[in-house]
Amino acid sequence: MLVTFAALVPTALAAWLLWQVVSSPGDGEPPKVLPAPGQSSTSAPGSTDDAKKPTPSASTSSASPSPAKSASEKPTGSGSSKPAAGGSGPLKGKVVVIDPGHNPGNFRHATEINRTVNVGNGSKECDTTGTATNAGYTEAQFTLDVARRMKTLLEQQGATVRLTQNGDRAWGPCVDERARIGNAAKADAVVSVHADGSAAGNRGFHVILPASVHAGDADTRAIVASSRDLGERVAGKFLRYTSEPPSNYVGGGTALDTRSDLGGLNLSTVPKVFIECGNMRDSHDAGRLTSGSWRQKAAQGISEGIVSFLRG
């Protein structure tokens, strides 16, 4: 019986992925993305997150989407983007925080972002520069663009939406402050938007879920289950809207990865996940990540995952 079951697992997973790709975005609720039986999900060497540290090239720095502020300017402690009042719609009364990973100005503020902050079970750099495509399109530009598109889509559904930064601060916020912004807003859902910087040939997206952490200032035990629900729904919708495949180098084909080393997750007291939308160092993925029309699909997929989670 065990041999028969093992033989059926790859076939069932392949059939599920095919169904997701060919189904249209409006065909009801997608099945959740579930780990393969008996498999634990761990990070592969080279995967990146709030510890990304490549320094953008000169062509990268000149492509910053917003004017740089003075090096003496200090970031505010309350987060940058004030939430717009929620309108009418199915998400009226719901609060969503979108966390665009990194900041286009981080590379100008090495001292500030390299200082360490407490993440509960250890310490990490305040923030990093993030990664970039080989042509110099930065992760910080990508995440901010997708986050702004998501904000528009979710506000149209009636949600109150806040960004942890909206290109309106010189650097940061630090990873611990990013978590505090979602906590202070009493957010019903938080998604941190990223793109990976792994080796060429590594393709696909994955969603990072918080592990159960209870150390120092971190206690994720109350949000592990709800964050997994959020992450599974985001993964399913993202796949459906973008046709980006689940990562072939993290998560064993499940599109899910559980981690205990990310301050943005460890210090959250509300449901929160990260999404790595693709690998900026792979030419195929980079072609998608640099496309405005594809970024709109990415924003729609993530937003619809949030909507699905909030509506239950």
Short mmCIF file of C-alpha atoms in Angstrom, two decimals, residues 15-124:
data_model
loop_
_atom_site.label_atom_id
_atom_site.label_comp_id
_atom_site.label_asym_id
_atom_site.label_seq_id
_atom_site.Cartn_x
_atom_site.Cartn_y
_atom_site.Cartn_z
CA ALA A 15 -2.29 17.16 -12.11
CA TRP A 16 -3.02 19.83 -9.50
CA LEU A 17 -0.43 22.23 -10.95
CA LEU A 18 -1.82 21.69 -14.46
CA TRP A 19 -5.35 22.45 -13.23
CA GLN A 20 -4.17 25.67 -11.59
CA VAL A 21 -2.49 26.92 -14.77
CA VAL A 22 -5.36 26.19 -17.14
CA SER A 23 -8.13 27.45 -14.84
CA SER A 24 -9.23 31.04 -15.39
CA PRO A 25 -8.93 33.58 -12.54
CA GLY A 26 -12.68 33.65 -12.06
CA ASP A 27 -13.24 29.90 -11.65
CA GLY A 28 -14.19 29.80 -8.00
CA GLU A 29 -11.78 29.28 -5.10
CA PRO A 30 -8.46 27.59 -5.91
CA PRO A 31 -7.29 24.69 -3.78
CA LYS A 32 -4.67 25.59 -1.24
CA VAL A 33 -1.01 24.86 -1.98
CA LEU A 34 -0.08 22.03 0.36
CA PRO A 35 3.29 20.52 1.22
CA ALA A 36 4.09 17.15 -0.27
CA PRO A 37 3.29 14.30 2.15
CA GLY A 38 6.05 13.77 4.67
CA GLN A 39 8.13 16.69 3.39
CA SER A 40 9.34 19.59 5.48
CA SER A 41 10.08 22.87 3.74
CA THR A 42 13.43 24.51 4.40
CA SER A 43 15.33 27.27 2.70
CA ALA A 44 17.79 26.38 -0.02
CA PRO A 45 21.26 27.90 -0.02
CA GLY A 46 21.24 31.12 -1.99
CA SER A 47 17.61 32.02 -1.37
CA THR A 48 17.16 35.60 -0.20
CA ASP A 49 14.84 37.54 2.09
CA ASP A 50 15.30 40.41 4.54
CA ALA A 51 18.99 39.44 4.58
CA LYS A 52 19.66 40.27 0.91
CA LYS A 53 22.83 42.32 0.58
CA PRO A 54 23.96 42.84 -3.04
CA THR A 55 24.93 46.44 -3.75
CA PRO A 56 23.25 47.87 -6.86
CA SER A 57 25.48 49.04 -9.69
CA ALA A 58 25.73 52.60 -10.90
CA SER A 59 23.01 51.91 -13.46
CA THR A 60 20.81 50.64 -10.64
CA SER A 61 21.22 53.76 -8.54
CA SER A 62 20.31 56.03 -11.39
CA ALA A 63 17.07 54.14 -11.93
CA SER A 64 15.60 54.96 -8.53
CA PRO A 65 11.89 55.70 -8.97
CA SER A 66 11.80 58.61 -6.54
CA PRO A 67 14.16 61.49 -5.71
CA ALA A 68 16.73 60.73 -3.04
CA LYS A 69 16.36 62.55 0.24
CA SER A 70 19.14 64.12 2.21
CA ALA A 71 21.49 61.70 3.95
CA SER A 72 20.77 63.54 7.18
CA GLU A 73 17.05 62.89 6.98
CA LYS A 74 15.84 60.46 9.60
CA PRO A 75 13.08 57.93 8.96
CA THR A 76 9.92 58.36 10.94
CA GLY A 77 9.00 55.77 13.52
CA SER A 78 5.36 55.40 12.56
CA GLY A 79 5.71 54.08 9.03
CA SER A 80 5.29 56.14 5.94
CA SER A 81 2.07 55.58 4.11
CA LYS A 82 -1.05 56.73 5.92
CA PRO A 83 -3.95 54.34 5.41
CA ALA A 84 -6.69 55.58 3.15
CA ALA A 85 -10.15 55.37 4.63
CA GLY A 86 -11.82 52.15 3.57
CA GLY A 87 -14.71 52.51 1.16
CA SER A 88 -17.68 50.32 0.48
CA GLY A 89 -17.07 46.80 -0.75
CA PRO A 90 -16.59 43.27 0.51
CA LEU A 91 -13.50 44.25 2.52
CA LYS A 92 -15.03 47.25 4.28
CA GLY A 93 -13.74 47.33 7.85
CA LYS A 94 -10.69 45.19 7.04
CA VAL A 95 -7.15 46.54 7.44
CA VAL A 96 -4.36 45.34 5.15
CA VAL A 97 -0.68 46.28 5.49
CA ILE A 98 1.54 45.84 2.43
CA ASP A 99 5.27 45.75 3.08
CA PRO A 100 7.36 46.58 -0.04
CA GLY A 101 10.66 44.85 0.65
CA HIS A 102 13.75 47.06 1.04
CA ASN A 103 13.91 50.71 -0.07
CA PRO A 104 15.36 52.31 -3.23
CA GLY A 105 17.51 54.58 -1.04
CA ASN A 106 18.99 51.88 1.20
CA PHE A 107 22.25 51.65 -0.76
CA ARG A 108 22.99 55.28 0.13
CA HIS A 109 22.66 54.54 3.85
CA ALA A 110 24.96 51.62 4.58
CA THR A 111 25.63 52.68 8.18
CA GLU A 112 21.96 52.91 9.04
CA ILE A 113 20.82 49.69 7.43
CA ASN A 114 23.80 47.62 8.58
CA ARG A 115 23.18 48.19 12.27
CA THR A 116 21.66 45.16 13.97
CA VAL A 117 18.21 44.89 15.49
CA ASN A 118 16.71 42.26 17.75
CA VAL A 119 14.40 39.77 15.99
CA GLY A 120 13.42 37.79 19.06
CA ASN A 121 15.54 34.67 18.60
CA GLY A 122 18.63 36.54 17.45
CA SER A 123 19.74 39.67 15.65
CA LYS A 124 19.75 40.73 12.00
#
